């Protein structure tokens, strides 16, 4: 074999090795990209599932429920396109089953002015609603929902946030009432009532407003009775004072 043929064979071998190296590198890059995409998808799924499981049902509007359902189904469909494993298929089936069992928004509890009964519960709900707002903004920026839909959902989230702030104010007012009496807090209840009226554009807060109005009427009646008793006592003291020339 001539030196020229040997040189050509060496060059061919080098070329084949280089081509194989490029193919292997391309395969590895694609694997890494696929792995990163799967990781991002599953992080997004966990985030949406966390919201779906932890948002108070009283605050989950039909539009919000539909968006979360559609988002989760879409993310799982993309996961299965990339990795159609039995484990992923089972997880998708589980989430679909969970989505089917999500209850409709629960009505405001009868005889209760607040959604929650403790400051801690209301504060946790406030944090979840804040997460929801950031989630909606993020998926709109990523192009997963339109700006019009995002704006509508963000408006609902903001109303829920303001409603929960009022709930915390109401809980604090109830605590103050139990220690200081109705005269000190009746204006606080009236302020909360006014804020909720402003938020009640879809009449979804009618029941809560009814409960607060009832309590305000009871407080006003109690204050009136207390004032009458105080006046009677003062009048009696004056009468007795004149009797004994005080």
GROMACS .gro file of C-alpha atoms in nm:
model
  246
    1UNK     CA    1   0.000   0.000   0.000
    2UNK     CA    2   0.137   0.332  -0.104
    3UNK     CA    3   0.201   0.614   0.144
    4UNK     CA    4  -0.073   0.816  -0.024
    5UNK     CA    5  -0.333   0.546   0.033
    6UNK     CA    6  -0.221   0.510   0.395
    7UNK     CA    7  -0.256   0.886   0.446
    8UNK     CA    8  -0.602   0.884   0.288
    9UNK     CA    9  -0.713   0.596   0.508
   10UNK     CA   10  -0.585   0.781   0.815
   11UNK     CA   11  -0.770   1.095   0.708
   12UNK     CA   12  -1.086   0.890   0.646
   13UNK     CA   13  -1.056   0.733   0.987
   14UNK     CA   14  -1.009   1.071   1.152
   15UNK     CA   15  -1.309   1.205   0.961
   16UNK     CA   16  -1.525   0.911   1.068
   17UNK     CA   17  -1.418   0.950   1.430
   18UNK     CA   18  -1.489   1.323   1.419
   19UNK     CA   19  -1.831   1.260   1.265
   20UNK     CA   20  -1.911   0.999   1.528
   21UNK     CA   21  -1.799   1.240   1.798
   22UNK     CA   22  -2.028   1.510   1.663
   23UNK     CA   23  -2.321   1.266   1.645
   24UNK     CA   24  -2.260   1.148   2.001
   25UNK     CA   25  -2.225   1.508   2.121
   26UNK     CA   26  -2.548   1.603   1.944
   27UNK     CA   27  -2.726   1.307   2.106
   28UNK     CA   28  -2.598   1.409   2.450
   29UNK     CA   29  -2.704   1.770   2.394
   30UNK     CA   30  -3.052   1.655   2.292
   31UNK     CA   31  -3.071   1.430   2.599
   32UNK     CA   32  -2.973   1.718   2.827
   33UNK     CA   33  -3.223   1.952   2.661
   34UNK     CA   34  -3.497   1.688   2.692
   35UNK     CA   35  -3.408   1.630   3.057
   36UNK     CA   36  -3.413   2.004   3.132
   37UNK     CA   37  -3.745   2.045   2.954
   38UNK     CA   38  -3.895   1.758   3.151
   39UNK     CA   39  -3.763   1.910   3.473
   40UNK     CA   40  -3.917   2.248   3.391
   41UNK     CA   41  -4.248   2.085   3.297
   42UNK     CA   42  -4.265   1.884   3.620
   43UNK     CA   43  -4.175   2.189   3.828
   44UNK     CA   44  -4.460   2.375   3.658
   45UNK     CA   45  -4.695   2.084   3.726
   46UNK     CA   46  -4.596   2.076   4.094
   47UNK     CA   47  -4.654   2.451   4.120
   48UNK     CA   48  -5.001   2.434   3.963
   49UNK     CA   49  -5.096   2.126   4.169
   50UNK     CA   50  -4.984   2.301   4.488
   51UNK     CA   51  -5.216   2.592   4.409
   52UNK     CA   52  -5.504   2.365   4.317
   53UNK     CA   53  -5.470   2.166   4.641
   54UNK     CA   54  -5.416   2.460   4.877
   55UNK     CA   55  -5.635   2.741   4.747
   56UNK     CA   56  -5.947   2.772   4.966
   57UNK     CA   57  -6.240   2.639   4.763
   58UNK     CA   58  -6.442   2.944   4.862
   59UNK     CA   59  -6.200   3.152   4.652
   60UNK     CA   60  -6.172   2.922   4.349
   61UNK     CA   61  -6.380   3.080   4.073
   62UNK     CA   62  -6.500   2.877   3.771
   63UNK     CA   63  -6.257   3.065   3.545
   64UNK     CA   64  -5.962   2.991   3.772
   65UNK     CA   65  -6.059   2.624   3.803
   66UNK     CA   66  -6.083   2.589   3.423
   67UNK     CA   67  -5.746   2.756   3.371
   68UNK     CA   68  -5.566   2.531   3.621
   69UNK     CA   69  -5.726   2.219   3.475
   70UNK     CA   70  -5.635   2.312   3.117
   71UNK     CA   71  -5.280   2.407   3.220
   72UNK     CA   72  -5.216   2.080   3.403
   73UNK     CA   73  -5.357   1.864   3.122
   74UNK     CA   74  -5.146   2.052   2.867
   75UNK     CA   75  -4.827   2.014   3.073
   76UNK     CA   76  -4.884   1.640   3.124
   77UNK     CA   77  -4.954   1.589   2.753
   78UNK     CA   78  -4.617   1.749   2.674
   79UNK     CA   79  -4.443   1.534   2.937
   80UNK     CA   80  -4.582   1.217   2.779
   81UNK     CA   81  -4.468   1.328   2.435
   82UNK     CA   82  -4.114   1.354   2.570
   83UNK     CA   83  -4.124   1.055   2.804
   84UNK     CA   84  -4.424   0.820   2.762
   85UNK     CA   85  -4.328   0.601   3.057
   86UNK     CA   86  -4.585   0.400   3.260
   87UNK     CA   87  -4.500   0.611   3.568
   88UNK     CA   88  -4.580   0.936   3.386
   89UNK     CA   89  -4.899   0.789   3.238
   90UNK     CA   90  -5.009   0.683   3.587
   91UNK     CA   91  -4.935   1.028   3.732
   92UNK     CA   92  -5.134   1.195   3.456
   93UNK     CA   93  -5.427   0.960   3.522
   94UNK     CA   94  -5.410   1.048   3.892
   95UNK     CA   95  -5.415   1.423   3.828
   96UNK     CA   96  -5.702   1.386   3.581
   97UNK     CA   97  -5.896   1.192   3.842
   98UNK     CA   98  -5.818   1.460   4.100
   99UNK     CA   99  -5.932   1.733   3.859
  100UNK     CA  100  -6.263   1.556   3.807
  101UNK     CA  101  -6.328   1.548   4.182
  102UNK     CA  102  -6.260   1.918   4.250
  103UNK     CA  103  -6.576   2.055   4.416
  104UNK     CA  104  -6.749   2.370   4.305
  105UNK     CA  105  -6.688   2.685   4.507
  106UNK     CA  106  -6.837   2.637   4.851
  107UNK     CA  107  -7.088   2.895   4.982
  108UNK     CA  108  -7.003   3.126   5.269
  109UNK     CA  109  -7.072   2.949   5.601
  110UNK     CA  110  -7.403   3.045   5.762
  111UNK     CA  111  -7.383   3.239   6.087
  112UNK     CA  112  -7.016   3.330   6.032
  113UNK     CA  113  -6.882   3.673   5.941
  114UNK     CA  114  -6.542   3.548   5.827
  115UNK     CA  115  -6.421   3.286   5.582
  116UNK     CA  116  -6.174   3.155   5.838
  117UNK     CA  117  -6.188   3.127   6.214
  118UNK     CA  118  -5.824   3.211   6.295
  119UNK     CA  119  -5.566   3.469   6.195
  120UNK     CA  120  -5.316   3.194   6.099
  121UNK     CA  121  -5.558   3.028   5.855
  122UNK     CA  122  -5.638   3.357   5.688
  123UNK     CA  123  -5.269   3.452   5.665
  124UNK     CA  124  -5.183   3.117   5.499
  125UNK     CA  125  -5.463   3.169   5.248
  126UNK     CA  126  -5.335   3.520   5.181
  127UNK     CA  127  -4.990   3.378   5.099
  128UNK     CA  128  -5.140   3.118   4.861
  129UNK     CA  129  -5.341   3.384   4.676
  130UNK     CA  130  -5.023   3.590   4.640
  131UNK     CA  131  -4.853   3.282   4.488
  132UNK     CA  132  -5.149   3.247   4.253
  133UNK     CA  133  -5.109   3.601   4.125
  134UNK     CA  134  -4.739   3.544   4.052
  135UNK     CA  135  -4.821   3.211   3.881
  136UNK     CA  136  -5.075   3.374   3.650
  137UNK     CA  137  -4.831   3.652   3.561
  138UNK     CA  138  -4.556   3.398   3.490
  139UNK     CA  139  -4.756   3.168   3.262
  140UNK     CA  140  -4.892   3.468   3.071
  141UNK     CA  141  -4.536   3.589   3.015
  142UNK     CA  142  -4.443   3.240   2.892
  143UNK     CA  143  -4.729   3.251   2.642
  144UNK     CA  144  -4.939   2.976   2.801
  145UNK     CA  145  -5.247   3.198   2.838
  146UNK     CA  146  -5.353   3.516   2.662
  147UNK     CA  147  -5.314   3.859   2.817
  148UNK     CA  148  -5.692   3.905   2.824
  149UNK     CA  149  -5.744   3.582   3.023
  150UNK     CA  150  -5.449   3.662   3.251
  151UNK     CA  151  -5.582   4.012   3.323
  152UNK     CA  152  -5.923   3.871   3.416
  153UNK     CA  153  -5.774   3.604   3.643
  154UNK     CA  154  -5.536   3.853   3.804
  155UNK     CA  155  -5.831   4.078   3.881
  156UNK     CA  156  -6.005   3.786   4.052
  157UNK     CA  157  -5.688   3.707   4.249
  158UNK     CA  158  -5.656   4.071   4.360
  159UNK     CA  159  -6.017   4.073   4.478
  160UNK     CA  160  -5.958   3.750   4.671
  161UNK     CA  161  -5.647   3.903   4.829
  162UNK     CA  162  -5.837   4.214   4.937
  163UNK     CA  163  -6.120   3.998   5.067
  164UNK     CA  164  -5.878   3.799   5.280
  165UNK     CA  165  -5.728   4.121   5.417
  166UNK     CA  166  -6.080   4.219   5.525
  167UNK     CA  167  -6.122   3.872   5.678
  168UNK     CA  168  -5.814   3.931   5.893
  169UNK     CA  169  -5.954   4.271   5.997
  170UNK     CA  170  -6.283   4.105   6.093
  171UNK     CA  171  -6.105   3.839   6.300
  172UNK     CA  172  -5.913   4.114   6.483
  173UNK     CA  173  -6.238   4.305   6.539
  174UNK     CA  174  -6.401   3.996   6.691
  175UNK     CA  175  -6.105   3.952   6.925
  176UNK     CA  176  -6.125   4.320   7.028
  177UNK     CA  177  -6.501   4.296   7.079
  178UNK     CA  178  -6.464   4.004   7.320
  179UNK     CA  179  -6.223   4.207   7.536
  180UNK     CA  180  -6.332   4.568   7.494
  181UNK     CA  181  -6.700   4.558   7.409
  182UNK     CA  182  -6.905   4.664   7.104
  183UNK     CA  183  -6.859   5.042   7.133
  184UNK     CA  184  -6.488   5.014   7.054
  185UNK     CA  185  -6.520   4.799   6.739
  186UNK     CA  186  -6.852   4.883   6.575
  187UNK     CA  187  -6.684   5.138   6.348
  188UNK     CA  188  -6.426   4.871   6.255
  189UNK     CA  189  -6.705   4.634   6.144
  190UNK     CA  190  -6.866   4.914   5.944
  191UNK     CA  191  -6.536   4.982   5.769
  192UNK     CA  192  -6.501   4.612   5.678
  193UNK     CA  193  -6.859   4.606   5.554
  194UNK     CA  194  -6.788   4.901   5.325
  195UNK     CA  195  -6.476   4.738   5.180
  196UNK     CA  196  -6.662   4.415   5.104
  197UNK     CA  197  -6.948   4.606   4.944
  198UNK     CA  198  -6.695   4.763   4.708
  199UNK     CA  199  -6.563   4.415   4.615
  200UNK     CA  200  -6.909   4.262   4.571
  201UNK     CA  201  -6.948   4.342   4.202
  202UNK     CA  202  -7.072   3.992   4.116
  203UNK     CA  203  -7.288   3.955   4.434
  204UNK     CA  204  -7.068   3.662   4.542
  205UNK     CA  205  -7.023   3.824   4.885
  206UNK     CA  206  -7.394   3.873   4.958
  207UNK     CA  207  -7.404   3.606   5.228
  208UNK     CA  208  -7.097   3.740   5.410
  209UNK     CA  209  -7.235   4.096   5.393
  210UNK     CA  210  -7.564   3.967   5.534
  211UNK     CA  211  -7.386   3.810   5.832
  212UNK     CA  212  -7.186   4.127   5.904
  213UNK     CA  213  -7.497   4.347   5.872
  214UNK     CA  214  -7.682   4.124   6.119
  215UNK     CA  215  -7.396   4.154   6.365
  216UNK     CA  216  -7.384   4.530   6.322
  217UNK     CA  217  -7.756   4.552   6.400
  218UNK     CA  218  -7.705   4.340   6.713
  219UNK     CA  219  -7.414   4.559   6.824
  220UNK     CA  220  -7.611   4.878   6.762
  221UNK     CA  221  -7.901   4.741   6.969
  222UNK     CA  222  -7.664   4.637   7.250
  223UNK     CA  223  -7.497   4.980   7.250
  224UNK     CA  224  -7.836   5.152   7.260
  225UNK     CA  225  -7.948   4.941   7.557
  226UNK     CA  226  -7.618   5.010   7.733
  227UNK     CA  227  -7.654   5.384   7.677
  228UNK     CA  228  -8.013   5.381   7.805
  229UNK     CA  229  -7.906   5.193   8.116
  230UNK     CA  230  -7.623   5.439   8.168
  231UNK     CA  231  -7.861   5.735   8.135
  232UNK     CA  232  -8.108   5.576   8.375
  233UNK     CA  233  -7.829   5.517   8.624
  234UNK     CA  234  -7.707   5.876   8.594
  235UNK     CA  235  -8.064   6.005   8.635
  236UNK     CA  236  -8.114   5.786   8.938
  237UNK     CA  237  -7.790   5.914   9.091
  238UNK     CA  238  -7.901   6.274   9.033
  239UNK     CA  239  -8.240   6.203   9.190
  240UNK     CA  240  -8.083   6.044   9.494
  241UNK     CA  241  -7.835   6.329   9.517
  242UNK     CA  242  -8.117   6.587   9.532
  243UNK     CA  243  -8.296   6.376   9.786
  244UNK     CA  244  -8.001   6.386  10.020
  245UNK     CA  245  -7.908   6.746   9.920
  246UNK     CA  246  -7.583   6.645   9.756
   0.00000   0.00000   0.00000
